[in-house]
Structure formats: structure tokens, C-alpha cells
GROMACS .gro file of C-alpha atoms in nm:
model
  328
    1ILE     CA    1   0.333   3.066  -1.230
    2TYR     CA    2   0.335   2.692  -1.062
    3GLY     CA    3   0.602   2.692  -0.784
    4MET     CA    4   0.642   3.111  -0.769
    5ASP     CA    5   0.538   3.091  -0.398
    6SER     CA    6   0.852   2.928  -0.315
    7VAL     CA    7   1.058   3.160  -0.478
    8ILE     CA    8   0.885   3.459  -0.288
    9ILE     CA    9   0.877   3.292   0.038
   10ASN     CA   10   1.248   3.215   0.038
   11GLN     CA   11   1.322   3.555  -0.080
   12LEU     CA   12   1.112   3.690   0.235
   13MET     CA   13   1.275   3.430   0.455
   14TYR     CA   14   1.634   3.516   0.396
   15GLY     CA   15   1.606   3.865   0.252
   16ILE     CA   16   1.456   4.044   0.551
   17ARG     CA   17   1.689   4.024   0.827
   18ALA     CA   18   1.760   4.214   1.174
   19PRO     CA   19   2.011   4.501   1.172
   20ASP     CA   20   2.285   4.254   1.300
   21GLY     CA   21   2.238   4.039   1.003
   22SER     CA   22   2.052   3.761   1.198
   23LEU     CA   23   1.737   3.604   1.069
   24GLN     CA   24   1.389   3.691   1.171
   25GLY     CA   25   1.062   3.547   1.177
   26GLY     CA   26   0.766   3.627   0.986
   27HIS     CA   27   0.461   3.528   0.800
   28MET     CA   28   0.275   3.611   0.460
   29GLN     CA   29  -0.063   3.559   0.297
   30SER     CA   30  -0.160   3.513  -0.069
   31MET     CA   31  -0.418   3.755  -0.149
   32GLU     CA   32  -0.557   3.551  -0.430
   33THR     CA   33  -0.551   3.202  -0.262
   34LYS     CA   34  -0.573   3.312   0.089
   35GLU     CA   35  -0.340   3.060   0.184
   36ARG     CA   36  -0.084   3.157   0.481
   37TRP     CA   37   0.282   3.068   0.541
   38GLY     CA   38   0.479   3.149   0.872
   39TRP     CA   39   0.829   3.086   0.981
   40ARG     CA   40   1.032   3.122   1.316
   41LYS     CA   41   1.370   3.240   1.375
   42ASP     CA   42   1.479   2.922   1.554
   43GLN     CA   43   1.347   2.728   1.276
   44LEU     CA   44   1.541   2.909   1.021
   45ASP     CA   45   1.867   2.882   1.218
   46SER     CA   46   1.830   2.500   1.257
   47TYR     CA   47   1.897   2.492   0.866
   48GLU     CA   48   2.188   2.694   0.890
   49PRO     CA   49   2.513   2.519   0.754
   50ASP     CA   50   2.763   2.600   1.022
   51LEU     CA   51   2.710   2.267   1.208
   52SER     CA   52   2.951   2.040   1.367
   53ILE     CA   53   3.012   1.690   1.223
   54ILE     CA   54   2.813   1.540   1.524
   55ASP     CA   55   2.546   1.795   1.503
   56TRP     CA   56   2.508   1.723   1.125
   57LEU     CA   57   2.531   1.339   1.144
   58LEU     CA   58   2.236   1.351   1.406
   59LYS     CA   59   2.032   1.582   1.200
   60LYS     CA   60   2.066   1.333   0.882
   61ILE     CA   61   1.970   1.052   1.104
   62GLY     CA   62   1.663   1.245   1.246
   63ILE     CA   63   1.550   1.310   0.891
   64LEU     CA   64   1.591   0.941   0.770
   65SER     CA   65   1.393   0.847   1.101
   66MET     CA   66   1.117   1.089   1.030
   67SER     CA   67   1.083   0.982   0.663
   68LEU     CA   68   1.076   0.613   0.753
   69LEU     CA   69   0.808   0.685   1.036
   70ALA     CA   70   0.621   0.905   0.780
   71PHE     CA   71   0.614   0.590   0.531
   72PHE     CA   72   0.515   0.348   0.791
   73LEU     CA   73   0.204   0.554   0.928
   74ILE     CA   74   0.092   0.666   0.571
   75THR     CA   75   0.096   0.320   0.418
   76SER     CA   76  -0.016   0.151   0.701
   77VAL     CA   77  -0.345   0.345   0.756
   78THR     CA   78  -0.366   0.337   0.397
   79SER     CA   79  -0.358  -0.021   0.348
   80LEU     CA   80  -0.587  -0.047   0.632
   81ILE     CA   81  -0.849   0.158   0.472
   82VAL     CA   82  -0.829   0.000   0.139
   83ARG     CA   83  -0.859  -0.339   0.303
   84VAL     CA   84  -1.187  -0.231   0.470
   85LEU     CA   85  -1.331  -0.077   0.153
   86THR     CA   86  -1.254  -0.380  -0.040
   87SER     CA   87  -1.395  -0.639   0.227
   88SER     CA   88  -1.692  -0.430   0.349
   89GLY     CA   89  -1.765  -0.196   0.047
   90VAL     CA   90  -1.862  -0.498  -0.166
   91VAL     CA   91  -2.164  -0.574   0.051
   92LEU     CA   92  -2.343  -0.308  -0.140
   93MET     CA   93  -2.310  -0.516  -0.449
   94PHE     CA   94  -2.594  -0.754  -0.313
   95PRO     CA   95  -2.873  -0.514  -0.263
   96LEU     CA   96  -2.757  -0.362  -0.597
   97PHE     CA   97  -2.813  -0.693  -0.779
   98SER     CA   98  -3.137  -0.721  -0.613
   99CYS     CA   99  -3.249  -0.383  -0.790
  100PHE     CA  100  -3.120  -0.525  -1.111
  101ARG     CA  101  -3.347  -0.816  -1.086
  102ALA     CA  102  -3.621  -0.610  -0.959
  103PHE     CA  103  -3.589  -0.438  -1.300
  104GLY     CA  104  -3.589  -0.773  -1.498
  105MET     CA  105  -3.213  -0.859  -1.532
  106SER     CA  106  -3.212  -1.223  -1.489
  107GLY     CA  107  -2.855  -1.231  -1.513
  108ALA     CA  108  -2.781  -1.055  -1.199
  109ASP     CA  109  -2.737  -1.358  -0.994
  110GLU     CA  110  -2.615  -1.335  -0.618
  111ARG     CA  111  -2.442  -1.676  -0.617
  112ILE     CA  112  -2.195  -1.530  -0.828
  113LEU     CA  113  -2.097  -1.258  -0.555
  114ALA     CA  114  -2.142  -1.504  -0.287
  115LEU     CA  115  -1.878  -1.733  -0.446
  116SER     CA  116  -1.658  -1.413  -0.547
  117TYR     CA  117  -1.705  -1.273  -0.177
  118PRO     CA  118  -1.768  -1.586   0.083
  119TRP     CA  119  -1.725  -1.363   0.380
  120ILE     CA  120  -2.044  -1.195   0.264
  121GLY     CA  121  -2.199  -1.465   0.096
  122HIS     CA  122  -2.166  -1.732   0.359
  123ALA     CA  123  -2.279  -1.490   0.617
  124ARG     CA  124  -2.604  -1.380   0.410
  125GLY     CA  125  -2.652  -1.789   0.361
  126ALA     CA  126  -2.666  -1.841   0.716
  127ILE     CA  127  -2.896  -1.525   0.792
  128ALA     CA  128  -3.132  -1.670   0.527
  129GLN     CA  129  -3.133  -2.039   0.703
  130GLN     CA  130  -3.140  -1.892   1.068
  131ARG     CA  131  -3.370  -1.612   1.022
  132ILE     CA  132  -3.234  -1.434   1.337
  133HIS     CA  133  -3.193  -1.093   1.202
  134PRO     CA  134  -3.280  -0.957   0.843
  135GLN     CA  135  -3.013  -0.925   0.574
  136SER     CA  136  -3.045  -0.524   0.575
  137HIS     CA  137  -2.863  -0.563   0.960
  138LEU     CA  138  -2.550  -0.708   0.772
  139VAL     CA  139  -2.551  -0.451   0.501
  140TRP     CA  140  -2.598  -0.164   0.741
  141ALA     CA  141  -2.327  -0.310   0.997
  142HIS     CA  142  -2.073  -0.323   0.703
  143ILE     CA  143  -2.174   0.042   0.606
  144ALA     CA  144  -2.128   0.163   0.961
  145LYS     CA  145  -1.785   0.002   0.947
  146ILE     CA  146  -1.700   0.172   0.637
  147ILE     CA  147  -1.810   0.498   0.759
  148LEU     CA  148  -1.631   0.487   1.084
  149TYR     CA  149  -1.297   0.354   0.953
  150TYR     CA  150  -1.301   0.632   0.683
  151VAL     CA  151  -1.355   0.902   0.944
  152MET     CA  152  -1.069   0.755   1.128
  153TYR     CA  153  -0.866   0.781   0.805
  154GLU     CA  154  -0.936   1.124   0.782
  155ALA     CA  155  -0.843   1.209   1.137
  156CYS     CA  156  -0.532   1.026   1.103
  157GLN     CA  157  -0.451   1.250   0.795
  158ALA     CA  158  -0.509   1.575   0.999
  159ALA     CA  159  -0.349   1.446   1.322
  160TRP     CA  160  -0.016   1.296   1.186
  161SER     CA  161   0.008   1.593   0.928
  162VAL     CA  162   0.068   1.810   1.240
  163VAL     CA  163   0.358   1.592   1.344
  164LEU     CA  164   0.492   1.487   1.010
  165TYR     CA  165   0.472   1.829   0.835
  166ALA     CA  166   0.506   2.055   1.121
  167LYS     CA  167   0.589   2.361   0.920
  168SER     CA  168   0.460   2.598   0.642
  169ILE     CA  169   0.368   2.400   0.340
  170PRO     CA  170   0.147   2.396   0.027
  171GLU     CA  171  -0.209   2.362   0.130
  172ALA     CA  172  -0.297   2.026  -0.048
  173LEU     CA  173   0.067   1.865   0.015
  174PRO     CA  174  -0.064   1.590   0.273
  175VAL     CA  175  -0.361   1.530   0.036
  176TRP     CA  176  -0.105   1.454  -0.258
  177ILE     CA  177   0.111   1.234  -0.053
  178TYR     CA  178  -0.179   1.036   0.104
  179GLY     CA  179  -0.322   0.996  -0.233
  180PHE     CA  180  -0.016   0.865  -0.364
  181ALA     CA  181  -0.014   0.588  -0.107
  182MET     CA  182  -0.353   0.517  -0.195
  183ILE     CA  183  -0.243   0.454  -0.591
  184TRP     CA  184   0.047   0.247  -0.427
  185GLU     CA  185  -0.193   0.021  -0.230
  186TYR     CA  186  -0.456  -0.040  -0.500
  187PHE     CA  187  -0.164  -0.098  -0.766
  188SER     CA  188  -0.014  -0.379  -0.532
  189MET     CA  189  -0.353  -0.519  -0.470
  190VAL     CA  190  -0.420  -0.573  -0.834
  191PHE     CA  191  -0.102  -0.589  -1.026
  192VAL     CA  192   0.164  -0.700  -0.786
  193ARG     CA  193   0.135  -1.080  -0.800
  194SER     CA  194   0.480  -1.237  -0.883
  195ALA     CA  195   0.774  -1.282  -0.665
  196LEU     CA  196   0.995  -1.021  -0.825
  197SER     CA  197   0.723  -0.765  -0.814
  198VAL     CA  198   0.696  -0.813  -0.437
  199HIS     CA  199   1.068  -0.765  -0.425
  200PHE     CA  200   1.079  -0.477  -0.625
  201PHE     CA  201   0.778  -0.242  -0.613
  202PRO     CA  202   0.771  -0.193  -0.243
  203ARG     CA  203   1.142  -0.109  -0.229
  204ALA     CA  204   1.091   0.126  -0.525
  205THR     CA  205   0.794   0.339  -0.362
  206LEU     CA  206   0.993   0.315  -0.025
  207ALA     CA  207   1.312   0.489  -0.208
  208TYR     CA  208   1.088   0.744  -0.380
  209PHE     CA  209   0.904   0.841  -0.061
  210VAL     CA  210   1.229   0.866   0.149
  211LEU     CA  211   1.400   1.081  -0.105
  212TYR     CA  212   1.116   1.328  -0.162
  213HIS     CA  213   1.077   1.344   0.232
  214THR     CA  214   1.454   1.386   0.286
  215TYR     CA  215   1.445   1.696   0.049
  216PHE     CA  216   1.138   1.818   0.226
  217TYR     CA  217   1.317   1.789   0.581
  218SER     CA  218   1.628   1.938   0.462
  219VAL     CA  219   1.525   2.293   0.377
  220PRO     CA  220   1.283   2.529   0.543
  221TYR     CA  221   1.049   2.586   0.230
  222GLY     CA  222   1.147   2.417  -0.091
  223TYR     CA  223   0.976   2.337  -0.402
  224PHE     CA  224   0.766   2.099  -0.227
  225ASP     CA  225   0.456   2.104  -0.478
  226VAL     CA  226   0.684   2.103  -0.792
  227ALA     CA  227   0.899   1.808  -0.648
  228LEU     CA  228   0.572   1.603  -0.655
  229ILE     CA  229   0.579   1.595  -1.029
  230PRO     CA  230   0.897   1.386  -1.052
  231LEU     CA  231   0.784   1.192  -0.762
  232PHE     CA  232   0.477   1.102  -0.962
  233LEU     CA  233   0.673   1.028  -1.291
  234LEU     CA  234   0.889   0.808  -1.117
  235MET     CA  235   0.606   0.634  -0.950
  236ALA     CA  236   0.440   0.587  -1.287
  237HIS     CA  237   0.773   0.437  -1.432
  238ALA     CA  238   0.797   0.186  -1.162
  239MET     CA  239   0.436   0.085  -1.216
  240LEU     CA  240   0.485   0.058  -1.585
  241TYR     CA  241   0.805  -0.151  -1.516
  242THR     CA  242   0.631  -0.377  -1.287
  243ILE     CA  243   0.370  -0.473  -1.535
  244LEU     CA  244   0.570  -0.498  -1.830
  245ALA     CA  245   0.885  -0.612  -1.727
  246LEU     CA  246   0.806  -0.838  -1.427
  247GLU     CA  247   0.438  -0.910  -1.435
  248ALA     CA  248   0.399  -0.994  -1.804
  249PRO     CA  249   0.668  -1.263  -1.859
  250THR     CA  250   0.557  -1.438  -1.525
  251ALA     CA  251   0.201  -1.458  -1.636
  252ALA     CA  252   0.328  -1.567  -1.984
  253ARG     CA  253   0.518  -1.843  -1.811
  254GLY     CA  254   0.208  -1.959  -1.619
  255THR     CA  255   0.355  -1.878  -1.279
  256VAL     CA  256   0.081  -1.665  -1.207
  257SER     CA  257  -0.275  -1.781  -1.346
  258VAL     CA  258  -0.602  -1.830  -1.241
  259GLU     CA  259  -0.520  -2.130  -1.034
  260CYS     CA  260  -0.224  -1.951  -0.882
  261PRO     CA  261  -0.306  -1.591  -0.846
  262ARG     CA  262  -0.022  -1.487  -0.646
  263GLU     CA  263   0.335  -1.637  -0.625
  264VAL     CA  264   0.406  -1.538  -0.288
  265TYR     CA  265   0.200  -1.499   0.016
  266ASN     CA  266   0.163  -1.534   0.393
  267ARG     CA  267   0.137  -1.869   0.542
  268LEU     CA  268  -0.022  -1.888   0.887
  269SER     CA  269   0.081  -2.127   1.157
  270TRP     CA  270  -0.299  -2.186   1.250
  271PRO     CA  271  -0.604  -2.276   1.062
  272GLU     CA  272  -0.839  -2.006   0.938
  273TRP     CA  273  -1.199  -2.042   0.756
  274ASN     CA  274  -1.181  -2.031   0.416
  275ALA     CA  275  -1.501  -1.796   0.391
  276GLN     CA  276  -1.321  -1.552   0.653
  277LEU     CA  277  -1.070  -1.280   0.590
  278PRO     CA  278  -0.769  -1.307   0.799
  279SER     CA  279  -0.718  -1.037   1.110
  280GLU     CA  280  -0.587  -0.711   1.015
  281TRP     CA  281  -0.293  -0.738   1.220
  282THR     CA  282  -0.177  -1.016   0.988
  283MET     CA  283  -0.113  -0.741   0.705
  284PHE     CA  284   0.207  -0.682   0.908
  285LEU     CA  285   0.353  -1.006   0.893
  286PRO     CA  286   0.632  -1.065   0.648
  287LEU     CA  287   0.577  -1.311   0.334
  288ASN     CA  288   0.704  -1.637   0.405
  289PHE     CA  289   0.562  -1.888   0.150
  290ARG     CA  290   0.607  -1.917  -0.227
  291GLN     CA  291   0.342  -2.107  -0.425
  292THR     CA  292   0.482  -2.325  -0.714
  293PRO     CA  293   0.221  -2.404  -0.992
  294LEU     CA  294   0.151  -2.755  -1.028
  295HIS     CA  295   0.318  -2.791  -1.370
  296ASP     CA  296   0.655  -2.642  -1.238
  297GLN     CA  297   0.694  -2.892  -0.928
  298GLU     CA  298   0.991  -3.110  -0.987
  299ILE     CA  299   0.897  -3.477  -0.979
  300ALA     CA  300   1.147  -3.758  -0.953
  301ASP     CA  301   1.212  -3.944  -1.270
  302SER     CA  302   1.049  -4.272  -1.274
  303GLY     CA  303   1.221  -4.413  -1.581
  304ALA     CA  304   1.481  -4.596  -1.383
  305THR     CA  305   1.702  -4.838  -1.513
  306SER     CA  306   1.608  -5.222  -1.550
  307ALA     CA  307   1.827  -5.483  -1.559
  308PHE     CA  308   1.731  -5.838  -1.672
  309GLN     CA  309   1.934  -6.130  -1.602
  310GLY     CA  310   1.895  -6.516  -1.651
  311GLY     CA  311   1.821  -6.579  -1.302
  312GLY     CA  312   1.555  -6.296  -1.227
  313ALA     CA  313   1.487  -5.929  -1.292
  314GLU     CA  314   1.549  -5.613  -1.076
  315ALA     CA  315   1.373  -5.303  -1.139
  316THR     CA  316   1.415  -4.969  -0.959
  317ALA     CA  317   1.195  -4.683  -0.964
  318ASN     CA  318   1.179  -4.394  -0.726
  319ASN     CA  319   1.425  -4.565  -0.499
  320ILE     CA  320   1.224  -4.867  -0.462
  321SER     CA  321   1.373  -5.202  -0.542
  322ILE     CA  322   1.139  -5.496  -0.663
  323GLU     CA  323   1.299  -5.841  -0.715
  324THR     CA  324   1.093  -6.115  -0.900
  325SER     CA  325   1.149  -6.498  -0.905
  326PRO     CA  326   1.241  -6.673  -1.250
  327ASN     CA  327   0.874  -6.851  -1.229
  328ASP     CA  328   0.688  -6.527  -1.190
   0.00000   0.00000   0.00000
């Protein structure tokens, strides 16, 4: 039965006590899955309800701080690996298109890729002109970058799980948490484009993440795996609401279109090459600029008042005064 491990573990945690009634440490192992769980006496005592108001308040502040730290670390490293996979992973499309052309597919034109991914296309064009090194060097350099960043991503999962989830947990719990963060990042990259979506979706995911981790840090061993189900359903609800209630009306109004793919973005104070991606650290800058489509921009009314009198005429348009003589 899904979640039965939590019942058995809690029964052993609080059912087997010392002769004086105090809690004891212990461990157990599932003979079927070979999964191990353990707990310590001081760890169980820290969850006892007989705390002073100050200790209870400090504990709640610590729980909130750990939840926010977990959200920052997990989402940051996930957004970084998504950026690397998106920017460097597309380099594999160029040799793939070369294979397509070798098999006679004339529609596999690299110019389309060069225009779609200029940070790769312009580099390949410069390599073809300068001939300093072959095209394969660029491809293998990006592949090496992808491998290195992915290994670092996996290492962060293993290292941070020791700190963020430093107690007995279901075996695949960190994988599920990082998987949810990966879904959030790809969904934000593809669908979160309007100002309302940018305002709503990150805050909704933060609230769901903090609520789940508040429950996680508040009990020694709860229904952590079962609680992933409502977390996933709430996440799916937030995604559907973002698409149907926020993105669809914005796209229908033309606020988000091909000419204006995102309503809000980060405007830098220094020039950047159009064919170059901004530095990774710019991901942590807050959004500070809102793009307004041309058809939604307010233009001053040019149909101003005109007055004609016997001696001359005066026309005012856009706050500009023009006077004419009777002979003109």
C-alpha cells in the first residue's frame, strides 16, 4: 500500500520506548525494497510539543528559512542547467541537419537554425570565414560544457540533499523535488510570457514549495511521498490556470505575439551583442521593463482645433502653433 511505510515507521518511532517512557533511537529496513530508515533520540525530542513560546517561534523561523533556502538553491541550479541545455544543446541540431542533407533532405537548411540560434549560427559563420579551427571544435566544446554542467547539477543534488533533507526520507524524494523544479523552469520558459503570468506563477510555485517543506520540516517522518500527489495536482492546476486564464486572453489581445514574444523582461544598462546570450548571472536580476506593442501605444491626438478668422488662420496640432498671413 502506497504510504504504508510512514505508518510503520511512526509506530516504531513512538511505540518502542525506554523503561522510563522516553523516546529511543533506532533503524529499520524494508526486506522487499532494501530501503533503510533511521532516527535518533535527540532528533525525536526536538519535535516534542512541550516548547516555550520563544523556542517554538525560533523553530518556525528556522523552518521557514530552510524552506526558502531550499527553494532558492533548487530552482537556481535547475534554471542554470535548463539555460545551458537550451543554449548549448541546440548545437547538436547543426550536425543533425548535415546528416539530413546527406540523406537527400533538401529542406534541412542550416540558415534557419542560424537565424533561430544566432549565438551558434554567427559563430559557425565566423569559423567558415576565418578557418582558424574546424566546425567540430565548436560542437565538441558545447558538448563538453553540457556534460560538465550536468555533472555539476547531479553533484548539487547529492550534496544539497544531505543538508536540506538531513533525515530519513523516501528514497526518491529529492529526485521528485528536483523533477518538479525542472518542470516549473521549462513551463516558465515556454508559457509564462505575459505580465500577469510572471506575477502569478512564480509566487504560486513558491507558496506550494514552502507549504510542502513546512510540513516536511515539522514532523520527523510524515507522509512525504503521499504529499507529493497534492503538490503535483496543485502544480498542474497553477499551470492550467496560467495558460487558460492569463496567457490565452493576453495572446488574444495581441499583447503577446510574434513581434512581442514577452510582455516583461530584463533591460540591461549596458549594450549586448544581439547574437550573444547575456551572462548567467543576469538570471538573478529582477524584471524591470515592460514591452508595449506598437498598436497599444498611446499617441497624442493630432486632430486639434482649428480656428479661421477674417485676418488669418491658426491651427494647433500636437501642441505646435502655426500662424499664416492673409496673403498665404
